[in-house]
PDB file of C-alpha atoms in Angstrom:
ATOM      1  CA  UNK A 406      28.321  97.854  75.879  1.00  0.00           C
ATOM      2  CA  UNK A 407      31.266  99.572  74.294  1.00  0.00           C
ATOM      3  CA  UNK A 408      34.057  98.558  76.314  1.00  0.00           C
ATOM      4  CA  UNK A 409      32.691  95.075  75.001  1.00  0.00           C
ATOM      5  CA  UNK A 410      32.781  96.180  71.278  1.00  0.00           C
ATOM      6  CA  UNK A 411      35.886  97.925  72.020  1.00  0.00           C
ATOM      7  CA  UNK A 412      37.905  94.725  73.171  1.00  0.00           C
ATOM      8  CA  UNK A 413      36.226  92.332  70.480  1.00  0.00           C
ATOM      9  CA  UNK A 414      37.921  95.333  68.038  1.00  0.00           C
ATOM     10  CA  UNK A 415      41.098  94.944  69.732  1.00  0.00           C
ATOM     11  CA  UNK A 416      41.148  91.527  69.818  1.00  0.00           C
ATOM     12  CA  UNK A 417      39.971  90.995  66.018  1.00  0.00           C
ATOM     13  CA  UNK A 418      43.033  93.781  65.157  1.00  0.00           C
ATOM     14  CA  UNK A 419      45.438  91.069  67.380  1.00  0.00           C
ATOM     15  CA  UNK A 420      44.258  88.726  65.994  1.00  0.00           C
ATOM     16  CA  UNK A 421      44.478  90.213  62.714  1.00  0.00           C
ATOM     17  CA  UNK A 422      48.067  91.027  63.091  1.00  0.00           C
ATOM     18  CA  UNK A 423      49.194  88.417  65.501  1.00  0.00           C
ATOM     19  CA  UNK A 424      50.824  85.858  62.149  1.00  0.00           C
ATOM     20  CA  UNK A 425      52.246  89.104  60.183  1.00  0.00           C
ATOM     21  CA  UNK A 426      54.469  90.082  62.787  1.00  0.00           C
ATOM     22  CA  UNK A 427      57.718  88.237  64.990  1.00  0.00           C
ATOM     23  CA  UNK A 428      56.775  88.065  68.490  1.00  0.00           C
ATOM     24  CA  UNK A 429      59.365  87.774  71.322  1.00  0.00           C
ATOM     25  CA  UNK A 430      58.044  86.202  73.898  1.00  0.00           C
ATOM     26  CA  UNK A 431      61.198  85.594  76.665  1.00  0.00           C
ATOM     27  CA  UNK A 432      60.918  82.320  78.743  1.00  0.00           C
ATOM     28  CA  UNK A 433      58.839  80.658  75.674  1.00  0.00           C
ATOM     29  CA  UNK A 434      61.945  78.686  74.613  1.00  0.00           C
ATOM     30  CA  UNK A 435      61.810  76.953  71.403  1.00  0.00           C
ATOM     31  CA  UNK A 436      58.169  77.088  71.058  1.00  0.00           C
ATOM     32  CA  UNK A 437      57.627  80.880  69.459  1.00  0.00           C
ATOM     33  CA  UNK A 438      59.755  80.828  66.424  1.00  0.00           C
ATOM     34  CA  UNK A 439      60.296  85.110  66.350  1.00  0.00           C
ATOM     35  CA  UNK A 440      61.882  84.920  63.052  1.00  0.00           C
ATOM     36  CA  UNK A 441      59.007  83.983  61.143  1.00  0.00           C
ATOM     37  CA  UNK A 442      57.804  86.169  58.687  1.00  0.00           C
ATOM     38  CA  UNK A 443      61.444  88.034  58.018  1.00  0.00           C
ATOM     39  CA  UNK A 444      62.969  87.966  54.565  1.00  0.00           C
ATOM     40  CA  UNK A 445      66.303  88.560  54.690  1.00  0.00           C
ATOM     41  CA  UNK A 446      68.456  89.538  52.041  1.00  0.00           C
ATOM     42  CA  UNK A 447      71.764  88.329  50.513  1.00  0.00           C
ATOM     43  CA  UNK A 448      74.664  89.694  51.873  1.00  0.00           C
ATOM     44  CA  UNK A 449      78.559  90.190  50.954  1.00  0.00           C
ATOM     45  CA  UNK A 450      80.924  91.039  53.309  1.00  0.00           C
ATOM     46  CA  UNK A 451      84.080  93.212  52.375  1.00  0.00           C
ATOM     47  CA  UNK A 452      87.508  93.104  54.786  1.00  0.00           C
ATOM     48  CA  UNK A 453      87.539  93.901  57.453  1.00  0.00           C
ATOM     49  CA  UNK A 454      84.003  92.608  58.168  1.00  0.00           C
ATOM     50  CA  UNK A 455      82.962  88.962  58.505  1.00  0.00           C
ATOM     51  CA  UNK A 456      79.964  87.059  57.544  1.00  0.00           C
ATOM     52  CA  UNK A 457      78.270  85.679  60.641  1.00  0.00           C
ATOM     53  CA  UNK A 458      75.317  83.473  61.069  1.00  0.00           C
ATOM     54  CA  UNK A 459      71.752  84.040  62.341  1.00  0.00           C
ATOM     55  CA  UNK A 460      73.080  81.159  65.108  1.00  0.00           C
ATOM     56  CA  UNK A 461      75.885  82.434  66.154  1.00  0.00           C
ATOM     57  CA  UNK A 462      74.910  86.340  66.342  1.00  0.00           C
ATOM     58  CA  UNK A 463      70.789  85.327  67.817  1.00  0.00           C
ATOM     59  CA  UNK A 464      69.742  87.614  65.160  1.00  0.00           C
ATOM     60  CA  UNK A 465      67.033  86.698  62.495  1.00  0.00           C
ATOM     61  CA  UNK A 466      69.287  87.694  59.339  1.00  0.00           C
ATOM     62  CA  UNK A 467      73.065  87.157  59.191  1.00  0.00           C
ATOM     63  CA  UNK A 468      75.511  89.889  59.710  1.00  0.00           C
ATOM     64  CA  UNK A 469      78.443  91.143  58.446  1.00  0.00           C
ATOM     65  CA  UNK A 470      80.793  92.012  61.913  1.00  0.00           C
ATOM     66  CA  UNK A 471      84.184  93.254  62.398  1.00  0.00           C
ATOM     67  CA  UNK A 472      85.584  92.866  66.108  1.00  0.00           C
ATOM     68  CA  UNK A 473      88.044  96.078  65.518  1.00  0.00           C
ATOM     69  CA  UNK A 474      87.293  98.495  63.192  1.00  0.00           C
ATOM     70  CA  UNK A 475      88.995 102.405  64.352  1.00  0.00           C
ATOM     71  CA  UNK A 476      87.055 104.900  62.483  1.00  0.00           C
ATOM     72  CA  UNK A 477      88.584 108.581  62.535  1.00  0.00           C
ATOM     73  CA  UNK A 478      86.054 111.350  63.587  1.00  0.00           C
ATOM     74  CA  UNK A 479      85.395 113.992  61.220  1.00  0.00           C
ATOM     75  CA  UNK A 480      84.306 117.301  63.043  1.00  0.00           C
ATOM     76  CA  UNK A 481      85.455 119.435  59.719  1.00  0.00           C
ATOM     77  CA  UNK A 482      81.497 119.981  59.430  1.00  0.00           C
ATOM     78  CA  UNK A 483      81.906 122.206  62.896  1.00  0.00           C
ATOM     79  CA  UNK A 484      84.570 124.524  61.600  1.00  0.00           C
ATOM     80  CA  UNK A 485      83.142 127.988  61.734  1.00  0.00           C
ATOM     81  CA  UNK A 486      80.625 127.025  63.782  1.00  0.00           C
ATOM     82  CA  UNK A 487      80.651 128.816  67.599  1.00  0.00           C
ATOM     83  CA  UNK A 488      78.606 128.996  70.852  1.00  0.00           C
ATOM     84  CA  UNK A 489      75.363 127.008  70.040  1.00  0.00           C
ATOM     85  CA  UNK A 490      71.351 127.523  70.910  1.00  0.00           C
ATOM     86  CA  UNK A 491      71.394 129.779  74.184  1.00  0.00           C
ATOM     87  CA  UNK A 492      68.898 129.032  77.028  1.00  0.00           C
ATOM     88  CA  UNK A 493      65.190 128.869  76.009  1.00  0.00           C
ATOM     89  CA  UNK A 494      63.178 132.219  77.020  1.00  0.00           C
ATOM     90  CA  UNK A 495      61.066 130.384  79.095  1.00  0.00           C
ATOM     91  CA  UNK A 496      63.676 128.394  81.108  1.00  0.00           C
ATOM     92  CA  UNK A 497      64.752 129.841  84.622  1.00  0.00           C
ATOM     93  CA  UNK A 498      67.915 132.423  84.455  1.00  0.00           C
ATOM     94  CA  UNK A 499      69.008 131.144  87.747  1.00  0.00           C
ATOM     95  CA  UNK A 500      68.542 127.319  87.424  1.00  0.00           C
ATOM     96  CA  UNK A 501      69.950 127.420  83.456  1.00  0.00           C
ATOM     97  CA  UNK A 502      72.519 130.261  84.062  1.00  0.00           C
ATOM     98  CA  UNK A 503      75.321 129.875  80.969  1.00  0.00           C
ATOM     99  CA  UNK A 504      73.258 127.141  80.046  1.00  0.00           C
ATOM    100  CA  UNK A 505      74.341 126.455  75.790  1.00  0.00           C
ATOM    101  CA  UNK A 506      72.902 123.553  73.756  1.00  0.00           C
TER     102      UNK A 506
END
């Protein structure tokens, strides 16, 4: 008796659910539209990036994209910094010898 009540529940919370949310179902072709239900805001897109469309990027919402973009890393955070987290007390000397996180 309550693994019946217990999968009516589930199935009145899918059910419930089932039209709020996109569903991707793969081999369902043109038949599940999973963009239903997203809003998707106005966009503007600033050189170097690109405005591309929900079509040509198989996203719901359209993008802005740059092919090349070479972004410097900045590691000045890490100055000062030395070592790390040693091994956890816990952990096995031998296995996790000179072990740092």
């Amino acid at each position: 008796m309550k693994s019946i009540v217990a999968a009516v529940v589930l199935a009145a919370a899918h059910v419930a659910t089932a039209d709020k949310y996109p569903v991707y179902s793969p081999g369902a072709g043109d038949s599940v539209d999973t963009c239903s239900g997203v809003a998707c805001k106005p966009i503007d897109c600033k050189p170097p990036f690109q405005y591309k469309s929900p079509e040509d990027m198989g996203t719901c919402c359209p993008l802005c994209w740059a092919e090349n973009i070479d972004v410097p890393e900045d590691r000045s955070w890490a100055k000062g910094m030395k070592g790390g987290v040693g091994m956890d007390n816990n952990a096995d000397p031998i296995l996790c010898r000179d072990v740092v996180c």
